[in-house]
C-alpha positions as CSV (number, residue, x, y, z in Angstrom):
1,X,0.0,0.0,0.0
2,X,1.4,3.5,-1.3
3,X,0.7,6.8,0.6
4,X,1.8,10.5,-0.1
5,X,0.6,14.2,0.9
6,X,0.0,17.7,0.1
7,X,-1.7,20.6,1.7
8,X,-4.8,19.3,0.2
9,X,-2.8,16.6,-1.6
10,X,-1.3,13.7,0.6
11,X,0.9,10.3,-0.4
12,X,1.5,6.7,1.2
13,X,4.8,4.8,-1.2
14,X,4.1,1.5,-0.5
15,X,6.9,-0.9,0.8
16,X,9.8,1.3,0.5
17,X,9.7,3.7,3.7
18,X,12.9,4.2,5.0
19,X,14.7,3.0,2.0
20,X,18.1,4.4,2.0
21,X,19.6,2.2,-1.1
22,X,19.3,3.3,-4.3
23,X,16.0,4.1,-5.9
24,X,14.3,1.6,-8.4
25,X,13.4,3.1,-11.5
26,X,10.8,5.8,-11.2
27,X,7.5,4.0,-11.5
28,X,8.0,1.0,-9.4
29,X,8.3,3.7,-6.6
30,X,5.7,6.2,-7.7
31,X,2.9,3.6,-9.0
32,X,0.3,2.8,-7.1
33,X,1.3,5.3,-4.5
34,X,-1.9,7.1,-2.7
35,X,-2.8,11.0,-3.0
36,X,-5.1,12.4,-0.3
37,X,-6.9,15.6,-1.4
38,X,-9.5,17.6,-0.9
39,X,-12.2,18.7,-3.6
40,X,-15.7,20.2,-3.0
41,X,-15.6,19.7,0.4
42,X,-14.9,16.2,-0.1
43,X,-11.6,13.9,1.5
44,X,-10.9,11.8,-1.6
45,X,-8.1,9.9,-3.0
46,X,-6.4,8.7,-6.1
47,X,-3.8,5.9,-7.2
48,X,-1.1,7.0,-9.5
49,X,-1.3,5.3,-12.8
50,X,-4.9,4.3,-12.0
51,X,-6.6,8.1,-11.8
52,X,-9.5,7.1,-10.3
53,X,-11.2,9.6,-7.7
54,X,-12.2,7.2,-4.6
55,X,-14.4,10.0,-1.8
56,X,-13.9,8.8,1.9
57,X,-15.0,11.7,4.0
58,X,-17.6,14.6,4.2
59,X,-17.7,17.4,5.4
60,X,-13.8,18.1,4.7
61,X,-13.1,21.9,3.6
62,X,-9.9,23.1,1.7
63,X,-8.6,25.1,5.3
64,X,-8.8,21.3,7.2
65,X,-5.1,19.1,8.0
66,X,-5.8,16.0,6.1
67,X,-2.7,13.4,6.6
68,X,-2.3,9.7,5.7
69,X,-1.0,7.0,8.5
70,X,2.1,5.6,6.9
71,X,0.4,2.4,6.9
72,X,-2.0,3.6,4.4
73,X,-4.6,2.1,6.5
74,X,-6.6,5.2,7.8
75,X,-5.9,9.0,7.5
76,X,-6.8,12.0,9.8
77,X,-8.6,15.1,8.8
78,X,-8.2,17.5,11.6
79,X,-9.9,21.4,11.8
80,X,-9.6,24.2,14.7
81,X,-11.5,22.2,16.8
82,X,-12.0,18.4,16.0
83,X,-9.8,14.9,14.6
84,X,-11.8,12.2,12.9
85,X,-9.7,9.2,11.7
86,X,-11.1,7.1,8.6
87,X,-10.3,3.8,7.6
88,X,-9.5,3.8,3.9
89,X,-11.5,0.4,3.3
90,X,-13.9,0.5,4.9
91,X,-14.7,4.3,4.8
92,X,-16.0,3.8,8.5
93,X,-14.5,6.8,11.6
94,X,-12.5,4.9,13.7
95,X,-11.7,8.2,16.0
96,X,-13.3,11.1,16.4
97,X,-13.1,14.2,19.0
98,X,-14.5,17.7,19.4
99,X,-13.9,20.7,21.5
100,X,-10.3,20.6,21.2
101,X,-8.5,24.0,20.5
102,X,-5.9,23.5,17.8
103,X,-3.4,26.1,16.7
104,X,-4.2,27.4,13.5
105,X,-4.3,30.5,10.8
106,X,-6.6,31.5,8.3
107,X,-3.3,31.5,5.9
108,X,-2.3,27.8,7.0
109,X,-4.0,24.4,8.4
110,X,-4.7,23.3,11.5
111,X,-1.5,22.2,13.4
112,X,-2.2,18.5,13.3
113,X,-0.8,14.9,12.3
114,X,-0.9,11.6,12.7
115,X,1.7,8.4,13.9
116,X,3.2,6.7,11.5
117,X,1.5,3.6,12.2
118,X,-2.2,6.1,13.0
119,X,-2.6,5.1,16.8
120,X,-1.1,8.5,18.0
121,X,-2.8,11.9,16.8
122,X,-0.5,14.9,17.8
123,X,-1.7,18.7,17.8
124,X,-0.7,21.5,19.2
125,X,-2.6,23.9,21.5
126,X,-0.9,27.0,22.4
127,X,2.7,26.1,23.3
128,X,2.0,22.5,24.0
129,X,2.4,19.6,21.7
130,X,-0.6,17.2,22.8
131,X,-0.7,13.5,21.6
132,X,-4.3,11.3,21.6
133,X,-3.9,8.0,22.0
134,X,-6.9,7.2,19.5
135,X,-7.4,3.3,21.3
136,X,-8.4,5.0,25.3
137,X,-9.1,8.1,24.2
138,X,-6.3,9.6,26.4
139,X,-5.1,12.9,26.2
140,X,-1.5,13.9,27.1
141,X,1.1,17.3,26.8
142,X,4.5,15.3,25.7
143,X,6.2,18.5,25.1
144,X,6.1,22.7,26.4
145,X,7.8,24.9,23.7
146,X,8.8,28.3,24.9
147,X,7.2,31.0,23.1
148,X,9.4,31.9,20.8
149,X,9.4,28.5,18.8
150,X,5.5,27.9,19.7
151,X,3.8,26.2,16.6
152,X,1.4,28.8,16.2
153,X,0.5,28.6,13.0
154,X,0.1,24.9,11.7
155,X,1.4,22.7,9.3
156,X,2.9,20.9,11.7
157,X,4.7,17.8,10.8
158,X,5.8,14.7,12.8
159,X,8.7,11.4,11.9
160,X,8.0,8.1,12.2
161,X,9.4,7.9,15.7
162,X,6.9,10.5,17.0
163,X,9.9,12.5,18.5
164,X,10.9,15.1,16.2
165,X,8.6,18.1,15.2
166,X,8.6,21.0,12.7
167,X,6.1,23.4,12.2
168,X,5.5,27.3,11.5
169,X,5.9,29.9,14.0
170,X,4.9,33.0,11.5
171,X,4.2,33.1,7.9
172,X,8.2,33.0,7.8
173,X,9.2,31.5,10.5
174,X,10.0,27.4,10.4
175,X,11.1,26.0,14.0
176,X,12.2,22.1,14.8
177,X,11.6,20.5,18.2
178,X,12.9,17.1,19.2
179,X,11.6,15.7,22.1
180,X,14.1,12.3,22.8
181,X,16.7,13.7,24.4
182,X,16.0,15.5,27.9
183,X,12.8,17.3,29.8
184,X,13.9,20.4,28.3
185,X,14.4,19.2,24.7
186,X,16.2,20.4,21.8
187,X,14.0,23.2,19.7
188,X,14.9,26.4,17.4
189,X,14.5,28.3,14.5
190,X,16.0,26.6,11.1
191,X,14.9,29.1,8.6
192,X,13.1,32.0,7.2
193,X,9.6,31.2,5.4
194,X,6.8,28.4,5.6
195,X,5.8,24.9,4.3
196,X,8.5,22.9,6.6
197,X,8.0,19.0,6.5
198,X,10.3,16.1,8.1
199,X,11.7,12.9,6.6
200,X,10.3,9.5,8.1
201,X,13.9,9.5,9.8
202,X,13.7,13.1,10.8
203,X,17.1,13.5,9.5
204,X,15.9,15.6,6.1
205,X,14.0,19.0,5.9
206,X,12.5,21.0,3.6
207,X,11.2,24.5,3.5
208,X,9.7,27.2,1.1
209,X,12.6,29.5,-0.1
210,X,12.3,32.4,-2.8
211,X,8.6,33.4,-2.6
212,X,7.7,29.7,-3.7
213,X,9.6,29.3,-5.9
214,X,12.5,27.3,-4.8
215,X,12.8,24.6,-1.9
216,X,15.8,24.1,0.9
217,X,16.5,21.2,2.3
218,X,18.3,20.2,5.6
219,X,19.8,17.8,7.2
220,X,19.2,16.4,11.2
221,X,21.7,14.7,12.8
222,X,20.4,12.2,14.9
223,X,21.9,14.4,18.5
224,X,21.1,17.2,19.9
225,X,22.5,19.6,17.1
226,X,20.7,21.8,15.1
227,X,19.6,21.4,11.3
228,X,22.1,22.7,8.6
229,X,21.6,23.5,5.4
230,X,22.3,21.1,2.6
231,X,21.3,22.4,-0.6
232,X,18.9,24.8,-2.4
233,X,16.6,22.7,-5.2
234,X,15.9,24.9,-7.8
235,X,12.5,24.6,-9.1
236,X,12.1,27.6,-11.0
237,X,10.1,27.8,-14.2
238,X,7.9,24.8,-12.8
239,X,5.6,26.8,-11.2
240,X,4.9,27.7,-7.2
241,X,5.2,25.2,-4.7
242,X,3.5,25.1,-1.1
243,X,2.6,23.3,1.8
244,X,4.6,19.9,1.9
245,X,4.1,16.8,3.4
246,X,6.5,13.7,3.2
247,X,5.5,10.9,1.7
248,X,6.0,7.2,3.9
249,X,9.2,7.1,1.7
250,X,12.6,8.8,3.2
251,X,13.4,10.4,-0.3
252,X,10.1,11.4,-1.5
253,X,7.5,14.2,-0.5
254,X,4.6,16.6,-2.4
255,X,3.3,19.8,-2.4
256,X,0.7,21.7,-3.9
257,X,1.4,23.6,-7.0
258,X,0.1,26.2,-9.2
259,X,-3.4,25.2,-10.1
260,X,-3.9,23.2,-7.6
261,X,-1.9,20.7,-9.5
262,X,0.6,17.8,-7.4
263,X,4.1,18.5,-7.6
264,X,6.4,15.3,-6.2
265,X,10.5,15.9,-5.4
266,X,12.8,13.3,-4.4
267,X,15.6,14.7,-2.2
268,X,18.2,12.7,-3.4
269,X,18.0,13.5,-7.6
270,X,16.3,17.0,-7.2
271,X,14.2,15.3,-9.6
């Protein structure tokens, strides 16, 4: 099963997360993966190479987080105030919770995801990370930012371990938190501008650079350092680029583009 994202546009790559050997040849990765997006108020999804619209969920505007588990199994769609989780075969709600109060801006999606493995919701609400354990029902605060790297204004974005965070302070302002190391964590600033999504691993970055036109990328080191750049991937002349979300797959992740359109980058060929 394939899965991969983006703002309203989401993907699941089948067997190959956390591949670090060399990629097959560009359609045995990319066919059959899964896009999650959102049309007339509709969660729907497609299969590359198949086309086919599939609906799973309404009510689901264009301002909701909608995220695959890595699994494929189920996604989330998340607003200001609620998380339902659907199963993908079923179309049944597994989850679902109201009255929560979920950072958020009008300019940028509720700050929500989902575990890798779609147990584990995680939100933010004010300057705590909260995580819902989806099979009790229980609600905990597994990290305190200080203010100055709150996740104020979604697109928040989780690895598969569930320890290391990025998400958007300001329209330009992109902050990383890692919560495995002490109480007091390891959390800062990487970059100027919006859109920042983590590798499975949570050892790559990547962030909106030049008005949306171009994407930087960064790597992690798995202590308590902080990102550093590794290189600038020009995609200039291929139209605007926003709102990222990794795919299950350590090289691969998607964005919307101009026209509401689904752009996919590997990290490794700038492809």
């Amino acid at each position: 099963m394939k899965n991969i994202c983006w703002c309203t546009t989401v993907a699941v790559i089948g067997n190959f997360l956390l591949s670090n050997g060399q990629d097959s040849a560009l359609e045995s990765v990319l066919m059959g993966a899964r896009l999650l997006y959102v049309q007339n108020n509709t969660l729907c999804y497609m299969q590359v190479g198949e086309w086919q619209k599939k609906e799973l969920f309404s009510p689901c505007n264009d301002g909701n987080t909608v995220r695959w588990a890595a699994t494929g199994k189920s996604v989330l769609a998340a607003t200001s105030s609620s998380v339902t989780v659907i199963e993908v075969s079923t179309k049944q709600i597994l989850y679902a919770k109201s009255g929560l109060s979920i950072n958020y801006n009008s300019s940028a999606d509720p700050a929500a995801d989902i575990s890798y493995d779609g147990n584990t919701i995680f939100f933010v609400q004010g300057n705590n990370i909260k995580a819902i354990d989806i099979r009790n029902d229980a609600v905990s605060t597994i990290y305190t930012t200080n203010s100055v790297n709150q996740i104020a204004e979604g697109e928040l974005c989780v690895s598969q371990n569930g320890k290391r965070f990025v998400g958007r302070k300001s329209n330009a302002y992109a902050v990383f938190i890692d919560i495995a190391f002490n109480t007091s964590g390891v959390e800062g600033k990487f970059t100027e501008e919006c859109s920042p999504a983590i590798s499975p691993s949570g050892t790559i970055l990547a962030v909106n650079q030049d008005g949306h036109q171009n994407i930087e990328t960064f790597t992690w080191l798995l202590d308590q350092s902080a990102p550093a750049v590794w290189r600038l991937i020009n995609s200039s002349g291929k139209g605007m680029w926003d709102d990222h979300t990794w795919s299950n797959h350590e090289y691969y992740y998607v964005g919307n583009g101009d026209g509401s359109d689904c752009k996919i980058i590997n990290v490794q060929t700038q492809a």
